mmCIF file of C-alpha atoms in Angstrom:
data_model
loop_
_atom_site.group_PDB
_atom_site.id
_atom_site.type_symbol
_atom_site.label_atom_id
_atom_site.label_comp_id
_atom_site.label_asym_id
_atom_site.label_seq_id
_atom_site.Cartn_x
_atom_site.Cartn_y
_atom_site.Cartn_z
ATOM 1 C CA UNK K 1 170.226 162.148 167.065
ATOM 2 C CA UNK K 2 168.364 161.466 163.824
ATOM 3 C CA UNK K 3 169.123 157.455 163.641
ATOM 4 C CA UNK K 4 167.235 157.347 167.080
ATOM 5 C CA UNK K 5 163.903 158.786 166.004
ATOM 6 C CA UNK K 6 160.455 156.509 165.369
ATOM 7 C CA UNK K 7 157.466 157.490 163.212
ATOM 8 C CA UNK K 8 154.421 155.486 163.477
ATOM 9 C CA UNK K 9 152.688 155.448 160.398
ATOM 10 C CA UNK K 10 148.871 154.388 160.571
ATOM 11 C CA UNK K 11 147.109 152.390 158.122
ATOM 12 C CA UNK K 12 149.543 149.922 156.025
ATOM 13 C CA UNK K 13 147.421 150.569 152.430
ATOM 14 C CA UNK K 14 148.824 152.199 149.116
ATOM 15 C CA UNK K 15 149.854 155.635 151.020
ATOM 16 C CA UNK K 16 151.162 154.254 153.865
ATOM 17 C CA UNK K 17 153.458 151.472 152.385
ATOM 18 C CA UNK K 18 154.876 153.890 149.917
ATOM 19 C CA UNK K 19 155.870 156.344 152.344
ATOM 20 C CA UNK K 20 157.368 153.895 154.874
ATOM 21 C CA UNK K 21 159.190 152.564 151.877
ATOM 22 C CA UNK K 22 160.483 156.037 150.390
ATOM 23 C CA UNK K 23 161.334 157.069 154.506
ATOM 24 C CA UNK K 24 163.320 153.765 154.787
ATOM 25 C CA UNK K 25 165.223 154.925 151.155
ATOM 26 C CA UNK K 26 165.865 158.292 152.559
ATOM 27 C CA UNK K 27 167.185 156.720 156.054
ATOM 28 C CA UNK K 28 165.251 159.706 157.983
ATOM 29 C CA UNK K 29 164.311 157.185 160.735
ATOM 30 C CA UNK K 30 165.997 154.659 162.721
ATOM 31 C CA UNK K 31 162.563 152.999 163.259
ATOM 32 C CA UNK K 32 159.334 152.270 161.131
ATOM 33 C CA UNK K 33 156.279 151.109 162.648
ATOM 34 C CA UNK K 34 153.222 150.268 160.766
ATOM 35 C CA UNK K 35 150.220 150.069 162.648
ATOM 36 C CA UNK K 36 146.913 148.587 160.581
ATOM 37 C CA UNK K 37 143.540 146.673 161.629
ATOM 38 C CA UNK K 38 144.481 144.886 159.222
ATOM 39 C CA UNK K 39 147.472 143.300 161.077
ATOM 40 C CA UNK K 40 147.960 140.772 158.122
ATOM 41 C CA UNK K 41 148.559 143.509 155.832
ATOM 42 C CA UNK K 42 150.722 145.502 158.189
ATOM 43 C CA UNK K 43 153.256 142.515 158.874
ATOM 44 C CA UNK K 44 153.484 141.534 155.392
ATOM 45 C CA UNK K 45 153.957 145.196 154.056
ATOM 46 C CA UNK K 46 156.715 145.329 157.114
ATOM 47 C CA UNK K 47 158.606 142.299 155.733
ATOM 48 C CA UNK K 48 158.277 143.189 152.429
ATOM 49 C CA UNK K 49 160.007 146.941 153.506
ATOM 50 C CA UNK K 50 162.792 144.851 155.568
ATOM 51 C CA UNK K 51 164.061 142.905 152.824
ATOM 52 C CA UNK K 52 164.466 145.925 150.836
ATOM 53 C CA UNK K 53 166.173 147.919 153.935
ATOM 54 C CA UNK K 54 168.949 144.971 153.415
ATOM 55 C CA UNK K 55 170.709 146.848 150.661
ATOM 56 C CA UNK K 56 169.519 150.403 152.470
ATOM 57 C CA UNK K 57 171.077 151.879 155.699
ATOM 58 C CA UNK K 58 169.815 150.076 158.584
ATOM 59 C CA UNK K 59 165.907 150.265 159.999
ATOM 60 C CA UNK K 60 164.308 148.397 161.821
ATOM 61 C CA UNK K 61 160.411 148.189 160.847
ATOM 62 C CA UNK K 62 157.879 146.290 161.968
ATOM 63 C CA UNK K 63 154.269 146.363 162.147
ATOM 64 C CA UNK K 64 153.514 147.116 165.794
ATOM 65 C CA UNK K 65 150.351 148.691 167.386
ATOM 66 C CA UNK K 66 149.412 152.107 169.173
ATOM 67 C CA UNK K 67 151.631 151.584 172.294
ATOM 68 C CA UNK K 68 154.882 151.366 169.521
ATOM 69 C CA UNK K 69 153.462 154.949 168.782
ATOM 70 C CA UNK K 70 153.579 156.396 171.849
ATOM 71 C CA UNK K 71 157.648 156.603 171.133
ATOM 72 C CA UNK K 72 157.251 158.101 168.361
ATOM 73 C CA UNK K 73 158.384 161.252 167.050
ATOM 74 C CA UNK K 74 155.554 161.810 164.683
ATOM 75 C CA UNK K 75 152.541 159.756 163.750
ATOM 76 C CA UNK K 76 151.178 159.784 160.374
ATOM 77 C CA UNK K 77 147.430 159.256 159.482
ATOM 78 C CA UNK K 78 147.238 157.908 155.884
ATOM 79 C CA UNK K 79 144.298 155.463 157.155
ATOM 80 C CA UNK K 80 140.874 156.635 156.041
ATOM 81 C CA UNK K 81 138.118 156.302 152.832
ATOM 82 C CA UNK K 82 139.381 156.175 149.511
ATOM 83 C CA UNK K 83 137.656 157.976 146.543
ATOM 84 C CA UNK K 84 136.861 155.911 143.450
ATOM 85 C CA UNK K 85 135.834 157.249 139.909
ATOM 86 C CA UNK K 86 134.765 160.985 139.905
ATOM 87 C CA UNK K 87 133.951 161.283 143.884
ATOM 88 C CA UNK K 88 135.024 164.310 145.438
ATOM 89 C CA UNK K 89 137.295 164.207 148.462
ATOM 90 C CA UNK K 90 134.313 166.024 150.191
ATOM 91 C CA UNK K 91 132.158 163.244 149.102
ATOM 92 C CA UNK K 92 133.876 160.853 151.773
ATOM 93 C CA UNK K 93 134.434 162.832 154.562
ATOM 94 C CA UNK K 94 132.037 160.819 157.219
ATOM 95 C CA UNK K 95 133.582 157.885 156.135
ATOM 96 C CA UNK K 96 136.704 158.797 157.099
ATOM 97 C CA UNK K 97 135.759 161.300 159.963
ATOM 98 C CA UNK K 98 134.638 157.555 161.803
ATOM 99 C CA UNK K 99 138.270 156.056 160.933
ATOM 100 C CA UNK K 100 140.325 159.171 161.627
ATOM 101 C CA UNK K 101 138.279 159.781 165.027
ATOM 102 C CA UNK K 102 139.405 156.275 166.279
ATOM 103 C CA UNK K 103 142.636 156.716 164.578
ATOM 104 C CA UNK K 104 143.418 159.247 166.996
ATOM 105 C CA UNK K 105 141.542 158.384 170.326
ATOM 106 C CA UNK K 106 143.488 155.161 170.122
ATOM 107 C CA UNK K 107 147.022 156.985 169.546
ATOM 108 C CA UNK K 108 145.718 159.288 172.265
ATOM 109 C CA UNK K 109 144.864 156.965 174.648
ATOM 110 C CA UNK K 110 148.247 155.271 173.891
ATOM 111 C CA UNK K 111 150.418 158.085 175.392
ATOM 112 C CA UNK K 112 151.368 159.428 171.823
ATOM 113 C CA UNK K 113 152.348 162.771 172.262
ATOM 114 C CA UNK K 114 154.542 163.567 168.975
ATOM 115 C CA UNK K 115 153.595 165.496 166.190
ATOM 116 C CA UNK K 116 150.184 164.328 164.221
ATOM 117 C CA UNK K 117 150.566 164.376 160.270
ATOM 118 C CA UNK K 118 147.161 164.051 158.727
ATOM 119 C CA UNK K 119 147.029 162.714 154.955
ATOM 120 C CA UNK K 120 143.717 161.180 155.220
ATOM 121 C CA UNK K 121 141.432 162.764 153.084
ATOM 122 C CA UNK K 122 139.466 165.107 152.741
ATOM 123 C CA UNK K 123 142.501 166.005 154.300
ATOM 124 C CA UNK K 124 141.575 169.772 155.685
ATOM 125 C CA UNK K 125 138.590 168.646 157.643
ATOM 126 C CA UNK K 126 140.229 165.402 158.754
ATOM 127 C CA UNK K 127 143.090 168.114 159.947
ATOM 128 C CA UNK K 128 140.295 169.886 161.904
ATOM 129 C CA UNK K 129 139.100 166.638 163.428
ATOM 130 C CA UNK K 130 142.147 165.482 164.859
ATOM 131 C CA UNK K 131 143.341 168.493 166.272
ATOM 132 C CA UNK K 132 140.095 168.743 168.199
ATOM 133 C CA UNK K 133 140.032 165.142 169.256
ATOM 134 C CA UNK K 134 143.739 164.795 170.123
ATOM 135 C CA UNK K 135 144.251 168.059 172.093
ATOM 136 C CA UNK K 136 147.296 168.902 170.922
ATOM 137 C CA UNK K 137 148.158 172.485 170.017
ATOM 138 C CA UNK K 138 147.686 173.439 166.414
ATOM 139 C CA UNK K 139 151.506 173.510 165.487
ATOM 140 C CA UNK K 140 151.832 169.570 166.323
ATOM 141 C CA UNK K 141 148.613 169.032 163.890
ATOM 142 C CA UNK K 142 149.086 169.437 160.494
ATOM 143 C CA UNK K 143 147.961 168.091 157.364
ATOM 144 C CA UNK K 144 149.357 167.176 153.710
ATOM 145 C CA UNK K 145 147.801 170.167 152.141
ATOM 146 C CA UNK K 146 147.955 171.247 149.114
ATOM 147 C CA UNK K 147 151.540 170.550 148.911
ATOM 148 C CA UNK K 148 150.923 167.827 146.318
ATOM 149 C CA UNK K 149 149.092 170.058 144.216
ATOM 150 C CA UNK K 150 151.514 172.860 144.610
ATOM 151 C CA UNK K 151 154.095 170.260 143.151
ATOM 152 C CA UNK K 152 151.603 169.580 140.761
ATOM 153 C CA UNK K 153 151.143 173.425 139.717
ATOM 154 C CA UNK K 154 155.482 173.355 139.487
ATOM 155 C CA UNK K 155 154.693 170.764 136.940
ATOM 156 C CA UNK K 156 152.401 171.952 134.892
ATOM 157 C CA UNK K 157 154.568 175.382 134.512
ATOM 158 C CA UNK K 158 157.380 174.378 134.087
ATOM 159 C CA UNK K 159 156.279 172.124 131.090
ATOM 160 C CA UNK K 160 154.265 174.835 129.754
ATOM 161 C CA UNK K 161 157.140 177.263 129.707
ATOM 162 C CA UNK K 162 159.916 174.505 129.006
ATOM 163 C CA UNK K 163 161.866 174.949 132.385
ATOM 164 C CA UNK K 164 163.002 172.576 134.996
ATOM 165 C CA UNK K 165 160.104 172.349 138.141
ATOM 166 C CA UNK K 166 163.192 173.608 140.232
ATOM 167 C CA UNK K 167 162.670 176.400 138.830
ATOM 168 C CA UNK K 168 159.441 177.361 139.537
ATOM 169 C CA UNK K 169 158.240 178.941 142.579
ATOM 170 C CA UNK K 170 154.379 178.641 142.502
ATOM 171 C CA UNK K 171 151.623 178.096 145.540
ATOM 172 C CA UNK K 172 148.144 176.256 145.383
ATOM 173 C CA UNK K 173 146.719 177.706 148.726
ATOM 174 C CA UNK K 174 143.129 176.713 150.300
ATOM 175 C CA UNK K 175 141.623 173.778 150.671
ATOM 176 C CA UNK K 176 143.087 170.294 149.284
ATOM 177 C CA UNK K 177 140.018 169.900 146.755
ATOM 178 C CA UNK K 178 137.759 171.408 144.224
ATOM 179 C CA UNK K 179 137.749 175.086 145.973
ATOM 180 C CA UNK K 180 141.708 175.142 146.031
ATOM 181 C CA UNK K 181 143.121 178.753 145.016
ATOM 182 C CA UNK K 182 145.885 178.581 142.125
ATOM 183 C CA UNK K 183 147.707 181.976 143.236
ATOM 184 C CA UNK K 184 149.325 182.472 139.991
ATOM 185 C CA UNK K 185 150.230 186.065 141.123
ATOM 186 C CA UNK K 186 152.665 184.510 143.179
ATOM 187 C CA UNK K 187 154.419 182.332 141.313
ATOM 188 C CA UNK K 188 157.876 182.977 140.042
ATOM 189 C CA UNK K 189 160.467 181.961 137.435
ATOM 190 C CA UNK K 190 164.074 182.494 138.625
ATOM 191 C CA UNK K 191 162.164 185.666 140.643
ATOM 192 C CA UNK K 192 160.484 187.013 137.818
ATOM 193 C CA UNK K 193 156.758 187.268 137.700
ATOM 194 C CA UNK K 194 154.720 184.974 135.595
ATOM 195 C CA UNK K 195 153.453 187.929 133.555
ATOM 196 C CA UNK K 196 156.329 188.788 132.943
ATOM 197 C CA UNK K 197 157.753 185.897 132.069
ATOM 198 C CA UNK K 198 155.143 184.698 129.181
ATOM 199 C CA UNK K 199 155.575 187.470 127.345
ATOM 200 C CA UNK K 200 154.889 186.321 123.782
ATOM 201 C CA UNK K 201 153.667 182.868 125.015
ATOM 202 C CA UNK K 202 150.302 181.579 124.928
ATOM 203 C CA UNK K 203 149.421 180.028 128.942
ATOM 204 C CA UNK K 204 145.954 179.301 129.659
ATOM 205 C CA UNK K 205 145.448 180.519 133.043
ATOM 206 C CA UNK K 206 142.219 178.658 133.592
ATOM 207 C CA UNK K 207 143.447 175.272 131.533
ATOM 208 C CA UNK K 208 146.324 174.741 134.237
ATOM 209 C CA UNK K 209 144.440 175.576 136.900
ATOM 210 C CA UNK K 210 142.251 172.829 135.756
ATOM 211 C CA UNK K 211 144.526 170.635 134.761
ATOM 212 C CA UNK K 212 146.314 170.821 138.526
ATOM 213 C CA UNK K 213 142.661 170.700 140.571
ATOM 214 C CA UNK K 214 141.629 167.341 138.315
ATOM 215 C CA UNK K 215 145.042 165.326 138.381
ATOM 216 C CA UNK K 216 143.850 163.347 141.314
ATOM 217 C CA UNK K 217 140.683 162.130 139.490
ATOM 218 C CA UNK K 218 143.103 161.435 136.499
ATOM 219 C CA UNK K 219 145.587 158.780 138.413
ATOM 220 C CA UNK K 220 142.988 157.516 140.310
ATOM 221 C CA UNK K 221 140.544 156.870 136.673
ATOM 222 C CA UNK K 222 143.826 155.256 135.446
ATOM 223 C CA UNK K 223 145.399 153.112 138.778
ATOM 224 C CA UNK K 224 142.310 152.962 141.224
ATOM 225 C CA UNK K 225 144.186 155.059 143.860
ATOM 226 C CA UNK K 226 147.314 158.033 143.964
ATOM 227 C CA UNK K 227 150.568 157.042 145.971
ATOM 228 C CA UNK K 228 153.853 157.991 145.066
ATOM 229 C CA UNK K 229 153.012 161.993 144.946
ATOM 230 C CA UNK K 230 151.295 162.180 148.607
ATOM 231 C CA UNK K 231 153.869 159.983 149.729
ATOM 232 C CA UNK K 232 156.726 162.007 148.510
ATOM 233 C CA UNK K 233 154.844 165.323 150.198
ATOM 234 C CA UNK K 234 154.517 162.760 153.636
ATOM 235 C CA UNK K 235 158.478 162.096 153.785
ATOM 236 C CA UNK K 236 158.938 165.760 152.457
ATOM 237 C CA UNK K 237 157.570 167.204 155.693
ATOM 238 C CA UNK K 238 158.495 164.351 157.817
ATOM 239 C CA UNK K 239 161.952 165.658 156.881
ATOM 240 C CA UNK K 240 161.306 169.279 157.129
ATOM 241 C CA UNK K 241 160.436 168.623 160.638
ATOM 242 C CA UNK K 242 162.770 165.720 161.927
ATOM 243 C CA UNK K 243 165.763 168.079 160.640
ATOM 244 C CA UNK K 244 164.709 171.253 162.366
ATOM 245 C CA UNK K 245 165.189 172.877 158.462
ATOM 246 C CA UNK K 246 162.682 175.825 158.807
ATOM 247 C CA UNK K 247 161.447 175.232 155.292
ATOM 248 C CA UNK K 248 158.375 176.642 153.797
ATOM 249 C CA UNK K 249 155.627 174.322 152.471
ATOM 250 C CA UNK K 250 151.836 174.721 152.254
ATOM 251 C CA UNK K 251 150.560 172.503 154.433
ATOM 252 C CA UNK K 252 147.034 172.629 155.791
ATOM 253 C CA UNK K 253 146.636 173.624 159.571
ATOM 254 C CA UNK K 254 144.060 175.731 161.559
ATOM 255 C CA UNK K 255 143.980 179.567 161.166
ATOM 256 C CA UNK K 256 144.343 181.982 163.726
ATOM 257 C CA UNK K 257 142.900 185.286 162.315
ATOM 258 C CA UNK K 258 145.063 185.146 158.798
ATOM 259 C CA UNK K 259 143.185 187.214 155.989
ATOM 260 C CA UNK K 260 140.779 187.149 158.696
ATOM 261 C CA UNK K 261 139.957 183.301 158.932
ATOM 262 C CA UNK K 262 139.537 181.434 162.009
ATOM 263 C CA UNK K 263 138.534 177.933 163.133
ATOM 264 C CA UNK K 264 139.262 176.753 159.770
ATOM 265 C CA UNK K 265 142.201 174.420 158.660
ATOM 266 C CA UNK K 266 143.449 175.063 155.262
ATOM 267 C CA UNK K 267 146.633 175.174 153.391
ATOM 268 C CA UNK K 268 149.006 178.377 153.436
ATOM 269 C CA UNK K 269 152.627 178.924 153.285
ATOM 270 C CA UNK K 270 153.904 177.794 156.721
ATOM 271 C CA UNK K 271 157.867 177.588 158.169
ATOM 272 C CA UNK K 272 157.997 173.908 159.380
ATOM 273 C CA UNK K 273 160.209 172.676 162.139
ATOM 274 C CA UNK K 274 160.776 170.636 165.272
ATOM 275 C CA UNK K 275 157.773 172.384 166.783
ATOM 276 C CA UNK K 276 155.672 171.476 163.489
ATOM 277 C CA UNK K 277 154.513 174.132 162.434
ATOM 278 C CA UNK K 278 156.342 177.489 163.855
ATOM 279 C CA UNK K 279 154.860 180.092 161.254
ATOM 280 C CA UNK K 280 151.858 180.476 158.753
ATOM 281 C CA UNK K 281 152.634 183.007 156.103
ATOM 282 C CA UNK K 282 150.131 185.528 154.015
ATOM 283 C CA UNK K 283 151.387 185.488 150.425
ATOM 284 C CA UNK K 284 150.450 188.415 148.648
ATOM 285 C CA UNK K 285 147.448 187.914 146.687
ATOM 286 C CA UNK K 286 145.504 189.445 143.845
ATOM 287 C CA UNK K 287 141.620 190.395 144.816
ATOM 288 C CA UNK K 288 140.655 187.322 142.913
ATOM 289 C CA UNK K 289 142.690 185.027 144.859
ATOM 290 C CA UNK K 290 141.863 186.111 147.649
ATOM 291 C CA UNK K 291 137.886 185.803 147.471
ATOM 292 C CA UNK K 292 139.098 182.796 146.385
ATOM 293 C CA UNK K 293 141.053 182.025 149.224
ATOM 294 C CA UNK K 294 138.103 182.720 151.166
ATOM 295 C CA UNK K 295 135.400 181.250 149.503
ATOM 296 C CA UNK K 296 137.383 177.958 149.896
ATOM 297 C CA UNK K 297 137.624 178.729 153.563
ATOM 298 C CA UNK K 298 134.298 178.619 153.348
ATOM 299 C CA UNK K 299 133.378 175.427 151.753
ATOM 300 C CA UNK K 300 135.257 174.027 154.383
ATOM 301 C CA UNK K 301 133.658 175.342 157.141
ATOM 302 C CA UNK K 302 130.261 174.463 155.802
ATOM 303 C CA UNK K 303 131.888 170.859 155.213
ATOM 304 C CA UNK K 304 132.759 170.481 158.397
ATOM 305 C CA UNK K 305 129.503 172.062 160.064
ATOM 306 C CA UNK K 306 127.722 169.160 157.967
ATOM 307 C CA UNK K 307 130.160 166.233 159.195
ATOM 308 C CA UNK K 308 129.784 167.831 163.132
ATOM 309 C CA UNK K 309 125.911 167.538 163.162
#
């Protein structure tokens, strides 16, 4: 039953709190543990959450340590290097490779054997790293993706053309960075093509691209960090999976031969469920897009390579 699940989340800072706070709003678990080297900051956060779960539906949270995970249903990894100013995610990716690798040895070593949700950035090679260091199949380790910037892109639309997000369908697909693919081809107002759509209106292509692929920098140049949108995607899939729903989200995990990439984690369209992730879909894409897509694959790989040596 749903009010007997556990997720562990790990590392207690702006990402983690928020998302064990919105999880504890949306009552998907019957148990929160937050798990921190910090323990300080993972008891307080706890307490804070608790007093706030009195006028909620009842959870119990606590800040606990790896052998609370082992129970646990899923495990999220928020814990990891932050970016400040203009640094790419790339930028910090042996930082967090060190943090992540531990992350998981020590949720490994614990008996965890759940489902692994990676938000740690840079969040496709962090993906990559955990799946090879926990040993879990690839359907049980999956990262946040470009789900965030996929909401993002809903945004940015539906503003543009003066309709609700709702009523956008519209996929950022590659990696969670700079090289991410804007597959405008795909996207679709109440099932009718973009072009087709605009008609008679002026939308920069290339300006909302932009304007998607830099809002990270933007919140972080005007708060010091991003939480509430990665948090939202966290509990979005938490939910997607917890409930057995079969939804589709793009969500970064490893690629088995589709468009011809392999040994790669990036984000495309996958059907998520109690298995994690039970289906990775190949949206049709214009030639552009897809050298995109590829290219992006691509920087990855050469990312990775780099942090492996």
């Amino acid at each position: 039953m749903l009010n007997q699940q556990r997720i562990a989340i790990i590392g207690a800072g702006h990402v983690g709190a928020t998302a064990a706070y919105a999880i504890m709003l949306r009552a998907l678990f019957r148990e929160i543990v937050l798990i921190d080297r910090d323990t300080a900051l993972a008891q307080a956060e706890a307490t804070d959450i608790s007093d706030a779960n009195a006028l909620a539906r009842p959870t119990r949270i606590w800040a606990g340590d790896y052998r609370d995970a082992a129970a646990a249903q899923i495990a999220v990894i928020t814990a990891g290097a932050a970016t400040h100013g203009n640094e790419t995610r790339l930028s910090v990716a042996t930082r967090s490779a060190t943090v992540v690798e531990d992350c998981v040895a020590a949720l490994m070593g614990g008996g965890f054997d759940g489902i692994l949700l990676v938000a740690a950035n840079p969040v496709d090679l962090m993906t990559q790293l955990a799946f090879e260091k926990s040993g879990l199949s690839p359907a049980r380790v999956i990262g946040t993706g470009t789900l965030l910037d996929s909401c993002r892109l809903k945004q940015a639309v539906a503003e543009h053309l003066d309709v609700a997000p709702g009523a956008v369908e519209a996929l950022v697909i590659g990696e969670h960075g700079d090289s991410e693919v804007t597959a405008f081809s795909s996207i679709r107002i109440g099932g009718v093509t973009l072009d087709r759509f605009v008609i008679g209106q002026a939308l920069d292509y290339p300006a909302v691209a932009n304007e998607v692929r830099t809002a990270g920098y933007r919140i972080i140049g005007g708060k010091g960090f991003t939480s509430f949108g990665i948090a939202t995607a966290i509990v979005r899939i938490c939910e997607a999976i917890i409930r057995d729903e079969g939804s589709t989200f793009p969500v970064s995990t490893l690629m088995t031969g589709q468009f011809g990439l392999t040994d790669v984690c990036l984000s495309l369209p996958c059907i998520l469920g109690a298995g994690g992730v039970e289906r990775v879909l190949m949206p049709d894409l214009d030639p552009l897009e897809l050298a995109g897509l590829k290219a992006s694959a691509s920087a990855i790989q050469s990312a990775y390579a780099g942090l492996r040596a």
